[in-house]
PDB file of C-alpha atoms in Angstrom:
ATOM      1  CA  MET A   1       0.000   0.000   0.000  1.00 60.00           C
ATOM      2  CA  ARG A   2       2.764   2.407   0.926  1.00 59.00           C
ATOM      3  CA  ALA A   3       4.502   1.662  -2.380  1.00 66.00           C
ATOM      4  CA  GLU A   4       1.365   2.701  -4.256  1.00 68.00           C
ATOM      5  CA  ALA A   5       0.308   5.634  -2.090  1.00 61.00           C
ATOM      6  CA  GLY A   6       3.548   6.823  -0.542  1.00 64.00           C
ATOM      7  CA  ALA A   7       3.270   9.073   2.481  1.00 63.00           C
ATOM      8  CA  ALA A   8      -0.285   9.993   1.477  1.00 70.00           C
ATOM      9  CA  CYS A   9      -1.631   6.868   3.185  1.00 68.00           C
ATOM     10  CA  GLU A  10      -0.266   7.762   6.634  1.00 74.00           C
ATOM     11  CA  PRO A  11      -3.227   9.964   7.692  1.00 74.00           C
ATOM     12  CA  LEU A  12      -5.661   7.144   6.859  1.00 82.00           C
ATOM     13  CA  LEU A  13      -3.676   4.685   8.932  1.00 80.00           C
ATOM     14  CA  THR A  14      -4.175   6.790  12.042  1.00 80.00           C
ATOM     15  CA  ALA A  15      -7.571   8.392  11.343  1.00 86.00           C
ATOM     16  CA  ALA A  16     -10.541   7.860  13.631  1.00 86.00           C
ATOM     17  CA  PRO A  17     -13.246   5.527  12.275  1.00 84.00           C
ATOM     18  CA  GLU A  18     -15.728   8.380  11.850  1.00 86.00           C
ATOM     19  CA  ASP A  19     -13.212  10.063   9.530  1.00 89.00           C
ATOM     20  CA  LEU A  20     -12.750   6.908   7.455  1.00 91.00           C
ATOM     21  CA  ALA A  21     -16.367   6.287   6.423  1.00 91.00           C
ATOM     22  CA  PRO A  22     -16.578   9.306   4.074  1.00 92.00           C
ATOM     23  CA  VAL A  23     -13.519   8.042   2.183  1.00 91.00           C
ATOM     24  CA  LEU A  24     -15.626   5.107   0.979  1.00 91.00           C
ATOM     25  CA  THR A  25     -18.128   7.350  -0.808  1.00 90.00           C
ATOM     26  CA  GLU A  26     -16.334  10.599  -1.663  1.00 89.00           C
ATOM     27  CA  LEU A  27     -15.755  11.222  -5.354  1.00 90.00           C
ATOM     28  CA  GLU A  28     -12.292  10.853  -6.865  1.00 89.00           C
ATOM     29  CA  GLN A  29     -10.817   8.860  -3.983  1.00 88.00           C
ATOM     30  CA  PRO A  30      -8.004   6.598  -5.179  1.00 90.00           C
ATOM     31  CA  LEU A  31      -8.463   2.856  -4.814  1.00 90.00           C
ATOM     32  CA  TRP A  32      -5.736   2.598  -2.181  1.00 88.00           C
ATOM     33  CA  ALA A  33      -7.545   5.156   0.014  1.00 90.00           C
ATOM     34  CA  ARG A  34     -10.834   3.275  -0.229  1.00 93.00           C
ATOM     35  CA  GLU A  35      -9.009   0.038   0.517  1.00 92.00           C
ATOM     36  CA  VAL A  36      -7.326   1.397   3.654  1.00 91.00           C
ATOM     37  CA  ALA A  37     -10.594   2.869   4.906  1.00 93.00           C
ATOM     38  CA  ALA A  38     -12.586  -0.290   4.156  1.00 95.00           C
ATOM     39  CA  PHE A  39      -9.968  -2.537   5.745  1.00 94.00           C
ATOM     40  CA  ARG A  40      -9.760  -0.514   8.941  1.00 93.00           C
ATOM     41  CA  LEU A  41     -13.540  -0.143   9.236  1.00 95.00           C
ATOM     42  CA  GLY A  42     -14.129  -3.814   8.454  1.00 96.00           C
ATOM     43  CA  CYS A  43     -11.637  -4.983  11.057  1.00 95.00           C
ATOM     44  CA  ALA A  44     -13.370  -2.680  13.550  1.00 94.00           C
ATOM     45  CA  GLY A  45     -16.759  -4.276  12.770  1.00 95.00           C
ATOM     46  CA  ASP A  46     -18.204  -1.209  11.002  1.00 95.00           C
ATOM     47  CA  ARG A  47     -20.684  -2.527   8.447  1.00 95.00           C
ATOM     48  CA  ARG A  48     -20.412   0.588   6.286  1.00 95.00           C
ATOM     49  CA  ALA A  49     -17.318  -1.083   4.812  1.00 96.00           C
ATOM     50  CA  PHE A  50     -19.198  -4.147   3.544  1.00 97.00           C
ATOM     51  CA  GLU A  51     -19.811  -3.109  -0.083  1.00 96.00           C
ATOM     52  CA  SER A  52     -16.280  -1.810  -0.576  1.00 96.00           C
ATOM     53  CA  LEU A  53     -14.792  -4.958   0.924  1.00 97.00           C
ATOM     54  CA  VAL A  54     -16.877  -7.210  -1.338  1.00 97.00           C
ATOM     55  CA  LEU A  55     -15.704  -5.244  -4.372  1.00 95.00           C
ATOM     56  CA  LEU A  56     -12.104  -5.654  -3.201  1.00 96.00           C
ATOM     57  CA  LEU A  57     -12.653  -9.389  -2.596  1.00 97.00           C
ATOM     58  CA  ASN A  58     -13.538  -9.571  -6.300  1.00 93.00           C
ATOM     59  CA  HIS A  59     -10.457  -7.589  -7.401  1.00 93.00           C
ATOM     60  CA  ARG A  60      -7.834  -8.949  -9.808  1.00 91.00           C
ATOM     61  CA  ASP A  61      -4.978  -8.099  -7.448  1.00 92.00           C
ATOM     62  CA  PRO A  62      -4.486 -11.001  -4.973  1.00 93.00           C
ATOM     63  CA  PRO A  63      -3.161  -8.837  -2.103  1.00 92.00           C
ATOM     64  CA  ARG A  64      -6.296  -6.683  -2.304  1.00 93.00           C
ATOM     65  CA  CYS A  65      -8.451  -9.823  -2.240  1.00 96.00           C
ATOM     66  CA  ALA A  66      -6.530 -11.139   0.755  1.00 96.00           C
ATOM     67  CA  SER A  67      -6.907  -7.948   2.775  1.00 95.00           C
ATOM     68  CA  ALA A  68     -10.607  -7.759   1.929  1.00 97.00           C
ATOM     69  CA  ALA A  69     -11.146 -11.389   2.990  1.00 98.00           C
ATOM     70  CA  HIS A  70      -9.305 -10.713   6.258  1.00 98.00           C
ATOM     71  CA  ALA A  71     -11.474  -7.685   7.037  1.00 97.00           C
ATOM     72  CA  LEU A  72     -14.707  -9.406   5.947  1.00 98.00           C
ATOM     73  CA  ALA A  73     -13.987 -12.312   8.277  1.00 97.00           C
ATOM     74  CA  ARG A  74     -13.810  -9.857  11.167  1.00 97.00           C
ATOM     75  CA  LEU A  75     -16.677  -7.637  10.071  1.00 96.00           C
ATOM     76  CA  GLY A  76     -19.446  -9.851  11.386  1.00 93.00           C
ATOM     77  CA  ASP A  77     -21.930  -8.900   8.670  1.00 96.00           C
ATOM     78  CA  PRO A  78     -24.482 -11.662   7.933  1.00 95.00           C
ATOM     79  CA  ARG A  79     -24.347 -10.804   4.206  1.00 97.00           C
ATOM     80  CA  THR A  80     -20.685 -11.812   3.951  1.00 98.00           C
ATOM     81  CA  ALA A  81     -21.214 -15.538   3.397  1.00 97.00           C
ATOM     82  CA  ARG A  82     -23.785 -14.971   0.642  1.00 97.00           C
ATOM     83  CA  ALA A  83     -21.480 -12.510  -1.117  1.00 97.00           C
ATOM     84  CA  ALA A  84     -18.472 -14.834  -0.831  1.00 98.00           C
ATOM     85  CA  ALA A  85     -20.556 -17.764  -2.098  1.00 98.00           C
ATOM     86  CA  ALA A  86     -21.720 -15.723  -5.085  1.00 97.00           C
ATOM     87  CA  LEU A  87     -18.134 -14.826  -5.958  1.00 97.00           C
ATOM     88  CA  ALA A  88     -16.818 -18.352  -5.429  1.00 97.00           C
ATOM     89  CA  THR A  89     -19.475 -19.970  -7.606  1.00 97.00           C
ATOM     90  CA  ASN A  90     -19.396 -17.419 -10.439  1.00 97.00           C
ATOM     91  CA  PRO A  91     -17.745 -19.208 -13.393  1.00 95.00           C
ATOM     92  CA  LEU A  92     -16.769 -15.868 -14.929  1.00 95.00           C
ATOM     93  CA  ARG A  93     -14.732 -14.924 -11.842  1.00 94.00           C
ATOM     94  CA  THR A  94     -13.049 -18.261 -11.123  1.00 95.00           C
ATOM     95  CA  ALA A  95      -9.550 -16.844 -11.611  1.00 94.00           C
ATOM     96  CA  TYR A  96     -10.146 -14.505  -8.653  1.00 93.00           C
ATOM     97  CA  ALA A  97     -12.109 -16.867  -6.401  1.00 96.00           C
ATOM     98  CA  THR A  98      -9.366 -18.281  -4.165  1.00 97.00           C
ATOM     99  CA  HIS A  99      -9.803 -15.749  -1.378  1.00 98.00           C
ATOM    100  CA  ALA A 100     -13.605 -15.996  -1.498  1.00 98.00           C
ATOM    101  CA  VAL A 101     -13.274 -19.781  -1.182  1.00 98.00           C
ATOM    102  CA  ARG A 102     -10.943 -19.477   1.803  1.00 98.00           C
ATOM    103  CA  LEU A 103     -13.243 -16.921   3.392  1.00 98.00           C
ATOM    104  CA  LEU A 104     -16.183 -19.328   3.108  1.00 98.00           C
ATOM    105  CA  ALA A 105     -14.230 -21.996   4.954  1.00 98.00           C
ATOM    106  CA  GLU A 106     -13.277 -19.522   7.664  1.00 97.00           C
ATOM    107  CA  LEU A 107     -16.847 -18.281   8.091  1.00 97.00           C
ATOM    108  CA  ARG A 108     -18.337 -21.782   8.467  1.00 97.00           C
ATOM    109  CA  ALA A 109     -21.708 -20.373   7.379  1.00 97.00           C
ATOM    110  CA  PRO A 110     -24.611 -22.501   6.091  1.00 97.00           C
ATOM    111  CA  GLU A 111     -23.739 -21.333   2.546  1.00 96.00           C
ATOM    112  CA  SER A 112     -20.102 -22.416   2.836  1.00 98.00           C
ATOM    113  CA  ALA A 113     -20.159 -26.142   2.090  1.00 98.00           C
ATOM    114  CA  PRO A 114     -22.714 -26.025  -0.755  1.00 98.00           C
ATOM    115  CA  ALA A 115     -20.769 -23.223  -2.479  1.00 98.00           C
ATOM    116  CA  LEU A 116     -17.439 -25.010  -2.086  1.00 98.00           C
ATOM    117  CA  ILE A 117     -18.901 -28.294  -3.338  1.00 98.00           C
ATOM    118  CA  ALA A 118     -20.451 -26.601  -6.390  1.00 98.00           C
ATOM    119  CA  THR A 119     -17.230 -24.782  -7.194  1.00 98.00           C
ATOM    120  CA  LEU A 120     -15.079 -27.882  -6.749  1.00 98.00           C
ATOM    121  CA  ASP A 121     -17.375 -30.020  -8.900  1.00 97.00           C
ATOM    122  CA  ARG A 122     -17.107 -27.467 -11.703  1.00 96.00           C
ATOM    123  CA  LEU A 123     -13.303 -27.446 -11.525  1.00 97.00           C
ATOM    124  CA  LEU A 124     -12.592 -31.186 -11.497  1.00 95.00           C
ATOM    125  CA  SER A 125     -11.739 -31.586 -15.173  1.00 86.00           C
ATOM    126  CA  PRO A 126      -8.116 -32.762 -15.482  1.00 75.00           C
ATOM    127  CA  HIS A 127      -7.027 -29.812 -17.615  1.00 83.00           C
ATOM    128  CA  ASP A 128      -8.845 -27.036 -15.771  1.00 88.00           C
ATOM    129  CA  PRO A 129      -6.433 -24.121 -15.347  1.00 94.00           C
ATOM    130  CA  TYR A 130      -7.896 -23.160 -11.956  1.00 96.00           C
ATOM    131  CA  TRP A 131      -6.621 -26.117  -9.970  1.00 95.00           C
ATOM    132  CA  ARG A 132      -5.427 -23.770  -7.203  1.00 96.00           C
ATOM    133  CA  VAL A 133      -9.010 -22.655  -6.643  1.00 97.00           C
ATOM    134  CA  ALA A 134     -10.050 -26.323  -6.630  1.00 98.00           C
ATOM    135  CA  LEU A 135      -7.335 -27.034  -4.064  1.00 98.00           C
ATOM    136  CA  ALA A 136      -8.649 -24.206  -1.862  1.00 98.00           C
ATOM    137  CA  CYS A 137     -12.122 -25.788  -2.141  1.00 98.00           C
ATOM    138  CA  VAL A 138     -10.768 -29.198  -1.121  1.00 98.00           C
ATOM    139  CA  GLU A 139      -8.902 -27.725   1.849  1.00 98.00           C
ATOM    140  CA  GLY A 140     -11.946 -25.681   2.844  1.00 98.00           C
ATOM    141  CA  LEU A 141     -14.204 -28.717   2.698  1.00 98.00           C
ATOM    142  CA  GLY A 142     -11.723 -30.549   4.890  1.00 98.00           C
ATOM    143  CA  THR A 143     -11.892 -27.697   7.392  1.00 97.00           C
ATOM    144  CA  LEU A 144     -15.687 -27.722   7.347  1.00 98.00           C
ATOM    145  CA  ALA A 145     -15.839 -31.546   7.611  1.00 97.00           C
ATOM    146  CA  ASP A 146     -19.295 -31.547   6.029  1.00 97.00           C
ATOM    147  CA  PRO A 147     -20.352 -35.088   5.026  1.00 97.00           C
ATOM    148  CA  ARG A 148     -22.138 -33.701   1.943  1.00 98.00           C
ATOM    149  CA  ALA A 149     -18.666 -33.141   0.465  1.00 98.00           C
ATOM    150  CA  ARG A 150     -17.793 -36.856   0.361  1.00 98.00           C
ATOM    151  CA  PRO A 151     -18.696 -37.462  -3.334  1.00 98.00           C
ATOM    152  CA  SER A 152     -16.837 -34.347  -4.495  1.00 98.00           C
ATOM    153  CA  LEU A 153     -13.780 -35.077  -2.383  1.00 98.00           C
ATOM    154  CA  THR A 154     -13.762 -38.695  -3.587  1.00 98.00           C
ATOM    155  CA  ALA A 155     -13.829 -37.445  -7.184  1.00 98.00           C
ATOM    156  CA  ALA A 156     -11.009 -35.000  -6.369  1.00 98.00           C
ATOM    157  CA  GLN A 157      -8.801 -37.905  -5.290  1.00 97.00           C
ATOM    158  CA  SER A 158      -8.372 -38.855  -8.951  1.00 95.00           C
ATOM    159  CA  HIS A 159      -7.000 -35.398  -9.793  1.00 94.00           C
ATOM    160  CA  PRO A 160      -3.180 -35.484  -9.527  1.00 92.00           C
ATOM    161  CA  ARG A 161      -2.866 -32.007  -7.999  1.00 93.00           C
ATOM    162  CA  LEU A 162      -5.709 -32.530  -5.545  1.00 96.00           C
ATOM    163  CA  ALA A 163      -5.298 -36.165  -4.488  1.00 97.00           C
ATOM    164  CA  VAL A 164      -3.310 -35.685  -1.276  1.00 98.00           C
ATOM    165  CA  ALA A 165      -5.451 -32.800  -0.030  1.00 98.00           C
ATOM    166  CA  ALA A 166      -8.657 -34.660  -0.953  1.00 98.00           C
ATOM    167  CA  THR A 167      -7.554 -37.745   0.966  1.00 98.00           C
ATOM    168  CA  THR A 168      -6.702 -35.591   3.979  1.00 98.00           C
ATOM    169  CA  ALA A 169     -10.074 -33.841   3.764  1.00 98.00           C
ATOM    170  CA  LEU A 170     -11.937 -37.150   3.488  1.00 98.00           C
ATOM    171  CA  ARG A 171     -10.270 -38.340   6.705  1.00 98.00           C
ATOM    172  CA  ARG A 172     -11.777 -35.333   8.505  1.00 97.00           C
ATOM    173  CA  LEU A 173     -15.341 -36.202   7.543  1.00 97.00           C
ATOM    174  CA  PRO A 174     -17.466 -37.909  10.179  1.00 92.00           C
TER     175      PRO A 174
END
């Protein structure tokens, strides 16, 4: 962030939460400023950051996705799991879904396992370029230990890049 913003980000790093909320909606704010404000507000549990954090979770830049997922996990907004599930299951956004997948596993929400299963099932072709997203699904399903994942995890065992993680996840199922 400091590399992108330079010294200009320092005031946002120390600003009071009430001074951060306007940064999310003011015109002509740079992305880095919105990101700092959303991250700090999200980590503080301020739900005004939700929309900005979801947009950042869907960003092409992995560090921005990671910081958004971190803040969303701490936000405590009930909409978070639905938003993460929508991003994880969107076939047009698969390349950017890794952090949404990991967030679903961390949230342990009712939407988590069905979204991870649906995403994994879609990515099980042997030549799918998004095997890292599939691996995150397998690991997340292992964390959730939801028995509904058994057929998907069993199918993942035949995928060379997923086999070890799928076997480990299957051992965690009741």
